[in-house]
Short mmCIF file of C-alpha atoms in Angstrom, two decimals:
data_model
loop_
_atom_site.label_atom_id
_atom_site.label_comp_id
_atom_site.label_asym_id
_atom_site.label_seq_id
_atom_site.Cartn_x
_atom_site.Cartn_y
_atom_site.Cartn_z
CA MET A 3 0.12 -0.03 0.01
CA ASN A 4 1.28 3.44 -0.91
CA ILE A 5 0.80 5.66 2.13
CA VAL A 6 1.44 9.36 2.35
CA VAL A 7 1.48 11.11 5.76
CA LEU A 8 0.92 14.82 5.98
CA VAL A 9 3.33 16.53 8.33
CA LYS A 10 3.38 20.19 9.48
CA GLN A 11 6.12 21.98 11.30
CA VAL A 12 4.67 24.26 13.78
CA PRO A 13 5.88 26.41 16.83
CA ASP A 14 6.06 24.20 20.13
CA SER A 15 2.71 24.61 21.94
CA GLY A 16 4.60 24.42 25.10
CA SER A 17 6.38 27.71 24.60
CA GLU A 18 5.08 31.28 24.07
CA ARG A 19 3.63 31.74 20.56
CA SER A 20 3.07 35.06 18.64
CA LEU A 21 2.23 36.50 15.43
CA ALA A 22 4.78 38.34 13.20
CA GLY A 23 4.48 41.91 11.76
CA ASP A 24 2.64 40.61 8.76
CA ASN A 25 -0.01 38.85 10.99
CA THR A 26 1.32 35.23 10.08
CA VAL A 27 2.53 32.82 12.80
CA GLU A 28 6.04 33.74 14.09
CA ARG A 29 8.33 30.78 13.06
CA GLN A 30 11.59 32.14 12.61
CA SER A 31 12.44 32.71 16.19
CA ALA A 32 10.15 29.88 17.55
CA ASN A 33 11.13 26.41 18.79
CA ASN A 34 9.56 24.61 15.85
CA VAL A 35 8.60 20.94 16.09
CA ILE A 36 6.43 18.36 14.37
CA ASN A 37 2.69 19.13 14.96
CA GLU A 38 1.81 16.84 17.76
CA MET A 39 -1.28 15.13 16.07
CA ASP A 40 0.89 14.13 12.96
CA GLU A 41 3.04 11.98 15.06
CA TYR A 42 0.04 9.83 15.58
CA ALA A 43 -0.53 9.75 11.74
CA ILE A 44 3.00 8.68 11.20
CA GLU A 45 2.69 5.92 13.75
CA GLU A 46 -0.48 4.54 12.20
CA ALA A 47 0.96 4.60 8.79
CA LEU A 48 3.96 2.52 10.02
CA LYS A 49 1.69 0.13 11.71
CA ILE A 50 -0.25 -0.36 8.43
CA GLN A 51 2.93 -0.85 6.54
CA GLU A 52 4.17 -3.47 9.03
CA ALA A 53 0.98 -5.29 8.69
CA HIS A 54 0.32 -5.07 4.98
CA GLY A 55 3.65 -3.87 3.43
CA GLY A 56 4.14 -1.01 0.88
CA GLU A 57 5.85 2.42 1.37
CA VAL A 58 5.31 5.44 3.63
CA THR A 59 6.10 8.89 2.35
CA ILE A 60 6.15 12.14 4.39
CA LEU A 61 4.74 15.18 2.53
CA THR A 62 5.47 18.67 4.03
CA MET A 63 4.76 22.11 2.84
CA GLY A 64 6.97 24.73 4.56
CA PRO A 65 9.98 26.88 4.58
CA GLU A 66 13.47 25.64 4.38
CA ARG A 67 13.65 25.07 8.14
CA ALA A 68 10.74 22.65 7.87
CA ALA A 69 13.45 20.10 6.65
CA GLU A 70 14.43 19.68 10.33
CA SER A 71 10.97 18.21 11.10
CA ILE A 72 11.00 16.06 7.89
CA ARG A 73 14.13 14.41 9.14
CA LYS A 74 12.71 13.92 12.64
CA ALA A 75 9.69 12.32 10.86
CA LEU A 76 11.90 10.02 8.78
CA SER A 77 13.74 8.93 11.87
CA MET A 78 10.51 7.26 13.13
CA GLY A 79 10.69 4.92 10.04
CA PRO A 80 8.97 6.31 6.83
CA ASP A 81 10.99 5.56 3.70
CA LYS A 82 11.01 8.93 2.00
CA ALA A 83 9.81 12.42 2.10
CA VAL A 84 8.57 15.38 -0.28
CA HIS A 85 9.15 18.88 0.64
CA VAL A 86 6.96 21.50 -1.10
CA ILE A 87 9.02 24.78 -0.68
CA ASP A 88 8.54 28.14 -2.43
CA ASP A 89 8.90 31.80 -1.23
CA ALA A 90 5.48 32.42 -2.80
CA LEU A 91 3.76 30.13 -0.30
CA HIS A 92 4.33 32.48 2.69
CA GLY A 93 0.83 33.90 3.79
CA SER A 94 -1.24 30.98 2.15
CA CYS A 95 -4.74 30.37 3.61
CA ALA A 96 -6.20 26.99 4.17
CA LEU A 97 -7.65 26.86 0.82
CA SER A 98 -4.61 27.67 -0.92
CA THR A 99 -2.58 25.16 1.22
CA SER A 100 -5.15 22.49 0.38
CA LYS A 101 -4.67 23.15 -3.38
CA VAL A 102 -0.88 22.94 -3.07
CA LEU A 103 -0.90 19.67 -1.12
CA ALA A 104 -3.56 18.10 -3.38
CA ALA A 105 -1.33 18.88 -6.25
CA ALA A 106 1.59 17.30 -4.57
CA LEU A 107 -0.45 14.29 -3.61
CA GLY A 108 -1.49 13.87 -7.37
CA THR A 109 2.20 13.35 -8.20
CA LEU A 110 2.41 10.58 -5.72
CA ASN A 111 -0.78 8.63 -6.33
CA PRO A 112 -1.38 7.36 -2.86
CA ASP A 113 -3.85 4.59 -1.81
CA LEU A 114 -4.17 6.21 1.59
CA VAL A 115 -3.47 9.75 3.02
CA ILE A 116 -3.14 9.99 6.71
CA ALA A 117 -3.12 13.47 8.53
CA GLY A 118 -3.51 14.68 11.95
CA ALA A 119 -7.11 15.92 12.84
CA GLU A 120 -5.72 19.28 13.60
CA SER A 121 -2.57 21.51 13.82
CA THR A 122 -1.72 23.12 17.01
CA ASP A 123 -1.00 26.54 15.22
CA GLY A 124 -4.28 26.79 13.12
CA ARG A 125 -6.61 24.35 14.85
CA VAL A 126 -9.17 24.73 12.08
CA GLN A 127 -9.67 20.94 11.39
CA VAL A 128 -10.41 21.35 7.59
CA MET A 129 -7.38 20.40 5.80
CA PRO A 130 -8.20 16.64 5.25
CA HIS A 131 -11.73 17.45 4.27
CA MET A 132 -10.60 20.00 1.71
CA ILE A 133 -7.75 17.71 0.37
CA ALA A 134 -10.21 14.79 -0.05
CA GLU A 135 -12.71 17.14 -1.95
CA ARG A 136 -9.93 18.33 -4.26
CA LEU A 137 -8.81 14.72 -5.00
CA GLY A 138 -12.35 13.45 -5.43
CA VAL A 139 -11.85 10.70 -2.72
CA ALA A 140 -13.44 9.67 0.56
CA ALA A 141 -12.87 11.45 3.73
CA LEU A 142 -12.63 9.42 6.88
CA THR A 143 -12.04 11.94 9.67
CA GLY A 144 -11.57 12.01 13.37
CA ALA A 145 -10.47 8.45 13.66
CA ARG A 146 -9.63 6.92 16.92
CA LYS A 147 -9.23 3.46 15.28
CA LEU A 148 -8.34 2.36 11.72
CA THR A 149 -8.70 -1.10 10.18
CA VAL A 150 -7.49 -2.06 6.75
CA GLU A 151 -8.83 -5.01 4.95
CA GLY A 152 -7.66 -5.24 1.36
CA GLY A 153 -9.05 -2.11 -0.37
CA THR A 154 -11.54 -1.32 2.31
CA LEU A 155 -10.82 1.11 5.25
CA THR A 156 -13.00 1.26 8.50
CA ILE A 157 -12.61 3.80 11.19
CA GLU A 158 -14.17 4.50 14.54
CA ARG A 159 -14.87 8.31 14.24
CA GLN A 160 -14.61 9.88 17.67
CA THR A 161 -17.55 11.97 18.80
CA GLU A 162 -18.77 13.63 22.10
CA GLU A 163 -21.18 10.82 22.56
CA GLY A 164 -19.04 7.87 21.69
CA TYR A 165 -18.09 6.75 18.27
CA GLU A 166 -19.39 6.09 14.64
CA VAL A 167 -18.36 3.32 12.37
CA VAL A 168 -17.37 4.60 8.88
CA THR A 169 -16.02 2.58 5.89
CA ALA A 170 -14.75 3.65 2.45
CA ASN A 171 -12.49 2.14 -0.27
CA THR A 172 -9.11 3.36 -1.25
CA PRO A 173 -7.80 5.78 -2.21
CA ALA A 174 -9.00 7.84 0.78
CA VAL A 175 -8.01 10.57 3.18
CA VAL A 176 -7.88 9.62 6.95
CA SER A 177 -7.56 12.04 9.97
CA VAL A 178 -6.62 10.68 13.38
CA TRP A 179 -6.79 11.90 17.04
CA ASP A 180 -4.26 11.16 19.58
CA THR A 181 -6.40 8.34 21.00
CA ILE A 182 -5.50 6.07 18.16
CA ASN A 183 -2.17 4.77 19.11
CA GLU A 184 1.07 5.73 20.98
CA PRO A 185 3.77 7.02 18.63
CA ARG A 186 7.24 5.24 18.88
CA TYR A 187 10.41 7.04 19.74
CA PRO A 188 13.06 7.17 17.09
CA SER A 189 15.97 4.96 17.84
CA PHE A 190 19.65 5.81 17.34
CA LYS A 191 19.62 3.62 14.14
CA GLY A 192 16.51 5.31 12.86
CA ILE A 193 18.19 8.82 13.25
CA MET A 194 21.19 7.81 11.54
CA ALA A 195 19.22 6.18 8.69
CA ALA A 196 16.99 9.31 8.36
CA LYS A 197 20.08 11.21 7.24
CA LYS A 198 20.35 9.08 4.01
CA LYS A 199 16.77 8.75 3.16
CA PRO A 200 15.57 10.68 0.12
CA VAL A 201 13.87 14.02 0.29
CA GLN A 202 12.34 15.49 -2.85
CA THR A 203 11.83 19.11 -3.12
CA LEU A 204 9.02 20.61 -5.23
CA ALA A 205 8.37 24.21 -6.06
CA LEU A 206 5.09 25.75 -7.40
CA ALA A 207 6.20 25.49 -10.93
CA ASP A 208 6.59 21.67 -10.50
CA LEU A 209 2.97 21.55 -9.48
CA GLY A 210 1.66 23.71 -12.23
CA ILE A 211 0.41 26.32 -9.77
CA GLU A 212 0.79 30.14 -10.19
CA ALA A 213 2.32 32.17 -7.44
CA GLY A 214 -0.66 34.45 -7.53
CA ASP A 215 -2.95 31.67 -6.49
CA VAL A 216 -1.28 31.14 -3.33
CA GLY A 217 0.31 33.25 -0.61
CA PHE A 218 -0.95 36.56 0.55
CA ALA A 219 -2.12 37.28 -3.09
CA GLY A 220 -4.31 34.25 -3.34
CA ALA A 221 -5.47 34.15 0.23
CA SER A 222 -9.38 33.87 0.73
CA SER A 223 -8.91 35.09 4.36
CA GLU A 224 -6.55 37.25 6.33
CA VAL A 225 -5.71 38.35 9.88
CA VAL A 226 -6.48 42.10 9.87
CA GLU A 227 -5.03 42.88 13.31
CA HIS A 228 -3.88 41.13 16.47
CA ALA A 229 -3.04 41.93 20.13
CA LYS A 230 -1.61 40.03 23.14
CA ARG A 231 -4.19 38.56 25.54
CA PRO A 232 -4.59 41.11 28.42
CA PRO A 233 -3.09 40.18 31.75
CA ARG A 234 -5.45 38.36 34.08
CA GLN A 235 -7.24 40.72 36.56
CA GLY A 236 -8.85 40.08 39.89
CA GLY A 237 -12.50 39.08 40.03
CA GLN A 238 -15.16 41.12 41.52
CA LYS A 239 -15.81 40.69 45.17
CA VAL A 240 -19.29 40.61 46.75
CA THR A 241 -19.35 41.51 50.42
CA ASP A 242 -22.20 40.05 52.40
CA ASP A 243 -23.56 42.75 54.53
CA GLY A 244 -27.01 41.41 54.59
CA ASN A 245 -27.79 41.50 50.98
CA GLY A 246 -24.94 39.30 49.55
CA GLY A 247 -27.39 36.88 48.00
CA VAL A 248 -29.17 39.72 46.06
CA ALA A 249 -25.80 41.15 44.96
CA LEU A 250 -24.67 37.77 43.76
CA VAL A 251 -27.61 37.02 41.65
CA GLU A 252 -27.41 40.50 40.20
CA PHE A 253 -23.84 39.83 39.21
CA LEU A 254 -24.70 36.50 37.75
CA SER A 255 -27.36 38.06 35.86
CA SER A 256 -25.32 40.72 34.42
CA GLU A 257 -22.94 38.14 32.93
CA LYS A 258 -25.94 36.13 31.59
CA PHE A 259 -25.19 33.15 33.91
CA VAL A 260 -28.81 33.25 35.03
#
């Protein structure tokens, strides 16, 4: 089975994150890592490969420094990677990003595309759906369990009430939550082997996409302005001098709690 895993490099969610002067996520000075949910996608792809054979490819769209996360992903066990890199991509919205990734996937002809359910920098949870629509294949999203039998995929889709069972034939796009498995740690052997694994780079011209269709020029949405979260302030105190209950109810009513 030909499996492609979508991997995004994001600022570490454990450190302070901010927006740059052009209202995009600050990545140059940030401690960048593999998007956490994507590690579960990589693990699931490797488990399927171990059970059914085939090849696992990492696909990343990002600047030059995203190569660090590509090598980290390869150290977990995938066979090769594709890095879409082009200066014109800076400022791309979700729609433009899905267009680029779908075009790159078109050159790889995967049976199965696996992605994390969301990224920690955007958290829009729409990329797997958009890519599946552009490729004209099924989208099995929010999986907590994935089963492969021949050309049939079955997932347990995680919901607030429990789970739904959804099936589809390959090719398909599957997104996974962190409840699906436990990612493996790269071994020393895997880290050394990752240095020699092939990484193909693609520019927009290689995908037949015009620069004006992506980046700020092609964005369908934009961040107009931003400000840091205000510091936490002390709450309102209600002193009970005989009418504390009334004052409390008035406060709760003013905040629309009652």
